[in-house]
Amino acid sequence: MPRPILATIHPAALQHNLARAKAAAPDAKVWAVVKANAYGHGIERAFEGLRAADGFALLDLDEAQRIRDLGWRGPILLLEGVFEMRDLELCSRLSLWHTVHCTEQIDMLAAHKTNAPHRVFLKMNSGMNRLGFAPASYRSAWTRLNALPQVDEISLMTHFSDADGARFGQDGIAHQLATFNAATQDLPGERSLSNSAATLRYSADQLRTDWVRPGITLYGSSVDYPAHDIAHWGLQPAMTLSAKVIAVVPLSAGDSVGYGSSFVADKAMRIAVVACGYADGYPRICPTGTPVLIDGLPGHTVGRVSMDMITVDISHLPQAGMGSEVTLWGRASNGAVLSIDEVAAKAQTLGYELMCALAQRVPTQVDSMPI
Ligand SMILES: *Cc1c(COP(=O)(O)O)cnc(C)c1O
């Protein structure tokens, strides 16, 4: 028997969450962002649930190839563009659209031999200061691209640094939006501005974006937890991580649990040992008190997370024991939900990091619930 731990991907939840993103930007087309192997869900496993998207956005050429292998003939966008000349050949072969964020990428395009001109997304650095042309050089980049026979339509793109909250106590996107609008005022082309947070938290009228680029929302993590949870945004978890109880240990007052004896019982307790540890992607930093569901009922961890195991308190659950289902995040068999955001908050990180870090060794299945 394999070790009793399992990740389950829920296509129906992906489909539901995609519909939520579409509803938030009803006039826009949607890039389903599937970089990092669909945020740890697996591109092949996530594809069915996301096929109502208008296109797929990602970083790696091999991931683009995998989407084509699934039979997708629609748009695919490389969010960081190409890294070397050779990549442009594959863009031509797979009809990939690509971001252009620097002069070197324009140089490569100018030297690229192709019969089919490429659709490109010209990226502006409107204030995040990672990728993109500065507002002052954006227009000359556009003009140069526009003159290239290798280039078809040019779309206009930027990325927000603070769409999930405030910036210096002010509106999180106002400064970048103003910068972008001013520098693109009379340029033709479709516009793509919003990640998940901007899509959900700002009005479509204000953003006037032709393409939205939701990622995290599709996977059922809140864009601004703890201010708002997934229930507030009407999202469903797309990944469940669950494991079973493989031992039950009675404790007396004064007994400790696990490495470092970091938890000491102050009364008699029943502790369950669960087949999930940091080598499965469960964060080692999670302290005593990190929430879990035990047979779908609320509970929490005690003591240190070890490589292959965690320990949870089942003193309040007399029915729980050997073989009980423990949900680390996602949806329990009884339908109860533990959002990945609640666990991430205990680990001082975001749902993004936890889902992307699901370990290779965890067996993964696709939920058979029809979509
Ligand atoms: C990852 C990414 C997104 C999606 O961001 P979320 O916060 O997951 O919605 C959108 N645009 C770009 C350029 C990205 O790199």
Coordinates of C-alpha atoms and ligand atoms in Angstrom, one line a residue:
M1 CA 0.0 0.0 0.0
P2 CA 1.3 3.4 -0.8
R3 CA 1.9 5.8 2.0
P4 CA -1.6 7.2 2.9
I5 CA -1.2 10.8 1.6
L6 CA -2.9 12.2 -1.4
A7 CA -3.4 15.4 -3.3
T8 CA -6.6 15.8 -5.2
I9 CA -7.1 18.3 -8.0
H10 CA -10.7 19.5 -8.5
P11 CA -11.5 20.4 -12.1
A12 CA -15.0 21.6 -11.1
A13 CA -13.5 24.1 -8.7
L14 CA -11.1 25.4 -11.4
Q15 CA -14.0 25.8 -13.8
H16 CA -16.0 27.6 -11.1
N17 CA -13.1 29.9 -10.2
L18 CA -12.5 30.7 -13.8
A19 CA -16.1 31.7 -14.2
R20 CA -15.7 34.0 -11.1
A21 CA -12.8 35.7 -12.8
K22 CA -14.7 36.1 -16.0
A23 CA -17.7 37.5 -14.2
A24 CA -15.5 40.1 -12.6
A25 CA -14.2 41.3 -16.0
P26 CA -17.2 40.5 -18.2
D27 CA -15.9 42.3 -21.3
A28 CA -12.3 41.0 -21.1
K29 CA -10.8 37.9 -22.4
V30 CA -9.1 35.7 -19.9
W31 CA -5.5 34.3 -19.8
A32 CA -5.6 31.4 -17.4
V33 CA -2.1 31.7 -15.8
V34 CA -0.6 28.2 -15.6
K35 CA 3.0 28.9 -14.9
A36 CA 4.9 26.8 -12.4
N37 CA 3.0 23.7 -13.6
A38 CA -0.3 25.3 -13.0
Y39 CA 0.7 26.6 -9.6
G40 CA 1.6 23.0 -8.5
H41 CA -1.6 21.5 -9.7
G42 CA -0.1 20.0 -12.9
I43 CA -0.9 21.4 -16.3
E44 CA -2.4 18.2 -17.6
R45 CA -4.6 17.8 -14.5
A46 CA -5.7 21.5 -14.5
F47 CA -6.4 21.7 -18.3
E48 CA -9.9 20.3 -18.4
G49 CA -11.1 22.7 -15.7
L50 CA -9.6 25.7 -17.4
R51 CA -10.4 25.1 -21.0
A52 CA -13.1 27.7 -21.1
A53 CA -10.2 30.3 -20.8
D54 CA -9.4 32.4 -23.9
G55 CA -5.8 31.5 -23.6
F56 CA -3.1 30.1 -21.4
A57 CA -0.2 32.2 -20.0
L58 CA 3.0 30.7 -18.7
L59 CA 6.8 31.1 -18.7
D60 CA 8.4 27.9 -19.9
L61 CA 8.5 26.7 -23.5
D62 CA 8.2 23.1 -22.4
E63 CA 4.9 24.0 -20.6
A64 CA 3.7 25.7 -23.8
Q65 CA 4.5 22.5 -25.7
R66 CA 2.6 20.5 -23.1
I67 CA -0.5 22.7 -23.6
R68 CA -0.2 22.2 -27.4
D69 CA 0.1 18.4 -26.8
L70 CA -3.2 18.5 -25.0
G71 CA -4.7 19.7 -28.2
W72 CA -5.1 23.4 -27.4
R73 CA -5.0 25.5 -30.5
G74 CA -5.9 28.8 -29.1
P75 CA -3.5 31.6 -27.8
I76 CA -0.6 30.8 -25.5
L77 CA 1.4 33.7 -24.1
L78 CA 4.9 33.6 -22.7
L79 CA 4.8 36.1 -19.8
E80 CA 8.6 36.7 -19.7
G81 CA 9.0 36.4 -23.5
V82 CA 12.0 34.6 -25.0
F83 CA 15.4 34.1 -23.4
E84 CA 17.5 33.4 -26.5
M85 CA 17.2 33.4 -30.3
R86 CA 16.4 29.7 -30.4
D87 CA 13.2 30.2 -28.4
L88 CA 11.8 32.3 -31.3
E89 CA 11.9 29.3 -33.5
L90 CA 9.7 27.4 -31.1
C91 CA 7.4 30.4 -30.9
S92 CA 7.0 30.3 -34.6
R93 CA 6.5 26.5 -34.6
L94 CA 4.0 26.4 -31.8
S95 CA 2.4 29.8 -32.6
L96 CA 3.1 31.3 -29.3
W97 CA 2.5 34.9 -28.4
H98 CA 5.2 36.5 -26.4
T99 CA 5.9 39.3 -24.1
V100 CA 8.6 41.8 -25.1
H101 CA 10.0 43.6 -22.1
C102 CA 13.6 44.7 -23.2
T103 CA 15.6 45.9 -26.1
E104 CA 17.4 42.6 -26.4
Q105 CA 14.2 40.8 -27.2
I106 CA 13.4 43.3 -30.0
D107 CA 16.9 42.7 -31.4
M108 CA 16.3 39.0 -31.4
L109 CA 13.0 39.4 -33.2
A110 CA 14.6 41.7 -35.8
A111 CA 17.1 38.9 -36.5
H112 CA 14.5 36.1 -36.5
K113 CA 13.5 34.5 -39.8
T114 CA 9.8 33.7 -40.0
N115 CA 7.0 33.7 -42.5
A116 CA 4.4 34.1 -39.8
P117 CA 4.7 37.4 -37.9
H118 CA 4.4 37.1 -34.2
R119 CA 1.8 38.5 -31.9
V120 CA 3.6 40.3 -29.1
F121 CA 2.7 41.9 -25.7
L122 CA 4.9 44.9 -25.1
K123 CA 5.4 45.3 -21.4
M124 CA 5.7 48.6 -19.6
N125 CA 7.5 49.0 -16.3
S126 CA 4.9 51.3 -14.8
G127 CA 6.4 51.2 -11.3
M128 CA 7.0 47.7 -10.2
N129 CA 10.6 47.9 -11.4
R130 CA 11.1 44.4 -12.5
L131 CA 10.4 43.8 -16.2
G132 CA 9.4 46.2 -18.9
F133 CA 10.2 49.4 -20.8
A134 CA 10.2 52.6 -18.8
P135 CA 7.3 54.9 -19.8
A136 CA 9.6 57.3 -21.5
S137 CA 11.0 54.6 -23.8
Y138 CA 7.8 52.7 -24.3
R139 CA 6.7 54.5 -27.4
S140 CA 10.0 54.1 -29.2
A141 CA 10.0 50.4 -28.4
W142 CA 6.5 50.2 -29.9
T143 CA 7.5 52.1 -33.0
R144 CA 10.5 49.9 -33.5
L145 CA 8.5 46.7 -33.1
N146 CA 5.7 48.0 -35.3
A147 CA 8.2 48.5 -38.2
L148 CA 9.4 44.9 -38.0
P149 CA 8.0 42.4 -40.6
Q150 CA 8.4 39.7 -37.9
V151 CA 5.8 41.4 -35.8
D152 CA 2.0 41.2 -36.2
E153 CA -0.3 42.9 -33.7
I154 CA 1.2 44.6 -30.7
S155 CA -0.7 44.5 -27.4
L156 CA 0.1 46.8 -24.4
M157 CA 0.8 45.2 -21.1
T158 CA 1.8 46.1 -17.5
H159 CA 1.8 44.4 -14.1
F160 CA 0.7 45.8 -10.7
S161 CA 2.9 45.5 -7.6
D162 CA 0.2 46.3 -5.0
A163 CA -3.2 45.2 -6.5
D164 CA -3.8 43.1 -3.4
G165 CA -3.6 46.0 -0.9
A166 CA -2.5 49.6 -0.4
R167 CA 0.7 51.3 -1.5
F168 CA 2.1 53.7 1.0
G169 CA -1.3 53.9 2.6
Q170 CA -2.9 54.9 -0.8
D171 CA -4.8 53.0 -3.5
G172 CA -2.6 50.1 -4.6
I173 CA -2.8 50.6 -8.4
A174 CA -3.6 54.3 -9.0
H175 CA -0.1 55.4 -9.6
Q176 CA 0.7 52.6 -12.1
L177 CA -2.6 52.9 -13.8
A178 CA -2.1 56.6 -14.4
T179 CA 1.4 56.0 -15.6
F180 CA 0.3 53.3 -18.0
N181 CA -2.7 55.3 -19.3
A182 CA -0.6 58.4 -19.9
A183 CA 2.1 56.6 -21.8
T184 CA -0.3 54.5 -24.0
Q185 CA -2.9 57.1 -24.6
D186 CA -2.9 57.2 -28.4
L187 CA -1.3 53.8 -29.0
P188 CA -3.5 51.2 -30.7
G189 CA -3.7 47.6 -29.5
E190 CA -5.3 45.5 -26.9
R191 CA -4.4 46.1 -23.3
S192 CA -3.6 43.7 -20.5
L193 CA -3.2 44.9 -17.0
S194 CA -4.8 42.8 -14.3
N195 CA -3.6 39.9 -12.3
S196 CA -6.1 38.1 -9.9
A197 CA -6.1 40.8 -7.3
A198 CA -6.7 43.7 -9.7
T199 CA -9.4 41.6 -11.5
L200 CA -11.4 41.0 -8.3
R201 CA -10.7 44.1 -6.3
Y202 CA -11.0 46.9 -9.0
S203 CA -13.8 47.7 -11.3
A204 CA -13.6 46.6 -15.0
D205 CA -14.6 50.1 -16.0
Q206 CA -11.7 51.7 -14.2
L207 CA -9.1 49.3 -15.7
R208 CA -10.4 49.1 -19.3
T209 CA -8.4 45.9 -19.9
D210 CA -9.0 43.7 -22.9
W211 CA -7.2 40.7 -21.4
V212 CA -7.1 39.8 -17.6
R213 CA -4.4 37.5 -16.3
P214 CA -5.8 35.7 -13.2
G215 CA -3.6 33.0 -11.7
I216 CA -4.1 32.4 -7.9
T217 CA -7.8 33.0 -8.1
L218 CA -8.3 30.1 -10.4
Y219 CA -6.7 27.8 -7.8
G220 CA -9.0 28.9 -5.0
S221 CA -6.8 31.1 -2.8
S222 CA -7.9 34.6 -1.7
V223 CA -6.1 37.6 -3.2
D224 CA -6.1 39.5 0.1
Y225 CA -6.4 37.1 3.0
P226 CA -6.9 37.7 5.9
A227 CA -8.9 40.9 4.9
H228 CA -11.1 38.6 2.8
D229 CA -11.3 34.8 2.6
I230 CA -12.2 32.6 -0.4
A231 CA -15.9 32.4 0.8
H232 CA -16.0 36.2 0.4
W233 CA -14.7 36.0 -3.2
G234 CA -16.9 33.0 -4.0
L235 CA -13.9 30.7 -4.7
Q236 CA -13.5 27.0 -4.2
P237 CA -10.2 25.2 -3.4
A238 CA -8.8 23.5 -6.5
M239 CA -6.3 21.3 -4.5
T240 CA -6.9 19.2 -1.5
L241 CA -4.0 17.7 0.5
S242 CA -5.1 14.9 2.8
A243 CA -3.4 12.1 4.7
K244 CA -4.3 9.5 7.2
V245 CA -3.7 8.9 10.9
I246 CA -1.1 6.2 11.1
A247 CA -0.7 6.0 14.9
V248 CA -2.5 7.3 18.1
V249 CA -0.5 8.2 21.1
P250 CA -1.9 8.9 24.6
L251 CA -0.1 11.7 26.5
S252 CA -0.1 12.4 30.2
A253 CA 0.5 15.9 31.6
G254 CA 4.1 16.7 31.2
D255 CA 4.7 14.5 28.1
S256 CA 6.2 16.2 25.1
V257 CA 5.7 15.5 21.4
G258 CA 8.2 15.3 18.5
Y259 CA 11.6 16.9 17.8
G260 CA 12.7 19.6 20.2
S261 CA 9.9 18.7 22.6
S262 CA 8.4 22.0 21.6
F263 CA 4.9 21.0 22.7
V264 CA 4.3 19.8 26.3
A265 CA 0.9 18.4 27.3
D266 CA -0.6 20.2 30.4
K267 CA -3.2 17.5 30.7
A268 CA -4.0 14.0 29.4
M269 CA -4.4 14.1 25.6
R270 CA -4.9 11.9 22.6
I271 CA -2.5 12.7 19.8
A272 CA -2.7 11.4 16.2
V273 CA 0.3 11.0 14.0
V274 CA -0.5 11.9 10.4
A275 CA 1.4 10.8 7.3
C276 CA 2.4 14.2 6.0
G277 CA 5.5 16.2 6.6
Y278 CA 7.7 18.9 5.2
A279 CA 9.0 16.5 2.5
D280 CA 5.5 16.4 1.2
G281 CA 5.4 20.2 1.0
Y282 CA 3.8 20.9 4.3
P283 CA 5.7 23.9 5.7
R284 CA 8.0 23.0 8.6
I285 CA 7.5 26.5 10.0
C286 CA 3.8 25.8 10.9
P287 CA 3.5 26.1 14.6
T288 CA 1.4 24.3 17.2
G289 CA -2.2 25.4 16.5
T290 CA -2.0 25.3 12.7
P291 CA -5.5 24.3 11.6
V292 CA -6.4 20.9 10.1
L293 CA -9.7 19.0 9.5
I294 CA -9.9 15.6 11.2
D295 CA -12.7 13.5 9.5
G296 CA -13.9 16.9 8.3
L297 CA -14.0 18.5 11.8
P298 CA -11.8 21.3 13.0
G299 CA -8.6 20.5 14.8
H300 CA -5.0 21.6 14.9
T301 CA -1.4 20.5 14.9
V302 CA 0.8 20.2 18.0
G303 CA 4.6 20.1 18.1
R304 CA 7.2 20.3 15.3
V305 CA 6.4 19.3 11.7
S306 CA 8.9 16.6 10.8
M307 CA 10.0 15.3 7.4
D308 CA 7.3 12.6 7.1
M309 CA 4.8 13.3 9.9
I310 CA 2.9 15.8 11.8
T311 CA 1.0 15.3 15.1
V312 CA -2.5 16.6 15.7
D313 CA -4.6 16.8 18.8
I314 CA -7.7 14.5 18.7
S315 CA -8.6 14.8 22.4
H316 CA -11.9 16.4 21.5
L317 CA -12.7 13.8 18.9
P318 CA -13.4 10.4 20.5
Q319 CA -14.4 8.9 17.1
A320 CA -11.1 9.8 15.5
G321 CA -8.3 7.3 15.4
M322 CA -6.3 5.0 13.1
G323 CA -7.2 5.6 9.5
S324 CA -9.0 8.9 10.1
E325 CA -8.8 11.4 7.2
V326 CA -6.8 14.5 8.0
T327 CA -7.2 17.4 5.6
L328 CA -4.2 19.6 5.5
W329 CA -5.9 22.1 3.1
G330 CA -8.8 21.9 0.7
R331 CA -12.0 20.0 1.0
A332 CA -12.7 17.1 3.4
S333 CA -14.9 14.1 2.4
N334 CA -17.8 15.6 4.4
G335 CA -17.5 18.8 2.3
A336 CA -15.9 21.0 5.0
V337 CA -13.3 23.4 3.6
L338 CA -10.0 24.4 5.1
S339 CA -8.6 27.2 2.9
I340 CA -4.9 26.9 2.0
D341 CA -4.7 30.6 3.0
E342 CA -5.3 29.7 6.7
V343 CA -2.4 27.3 6.7
A344 CA -0.2 29.7 4.7
A345 CA -0.9 32.5 7.2
K346 CA 0.4 30.2 10.0
A347 CA 3.5 29.6 7.8
Q348 CA 4.0 33.4 7.3
T349 CA 3.5 33.0 3.6
L350 CA 0.8 32.8 0.9
G351 CA -1.3 30.1 -0.6
Y352 CA 0.9 30.5 -3.8
E353 CA 4.0 29.1 -2.1
L354 CA 2.2 26.2 -0.5
M355 CA 0.5 25.0 -3.7
C356 CA 3.6 25.4 -5.8
A357 CA 5.7 23.5 -3.2
L358 CA 3.5 20.3 -3.2
A359 CA 6.2 17.7 -3.3
Q360 CA 6.8 15.3 -6.2
R361 CA 6.5 12.3 -3.9
V362 CA 2.8 13.0 -3.1
P363 CA 0.5 10.9 -5.2
T364 CA -2.0 13.1 -7.0
Q365 CA -5.4 12.2 -8.5
V366 CA -7.9 14.2 -10.4
D367 CA -11.3 14.5 -8.6
S368 CA -13.9 12.5 -10.6
M369 CA -16.7 14.9 -9.7
P370 CA -18.0 15.9 -13.1
I371 CA -17.6 19.5 -14.2
Ligands
LIG1 C1 2.0 35.2 -12.4 C2 1.5 36.4 -13.2 C3 0.1 36.7 -13.2 C4 -0.9 36.0 -12.3 O1 -0.8 36.6 -11.0 P1 -1.8 36.1 -9.8 O2 -1.4 37.0 -8.7 O3 -1.5 34.7 -9.5 O4 -3.2 36.4 -10.4 C5 -0.3 37.7 -14.0 N1 0.6 38.4 -14.8 C6 1.9 38.1 -14.8 C7 2.8 38.9 -15.7 C8 2.4 37.1 -14.0 O5 3.7 36.8 -14.0

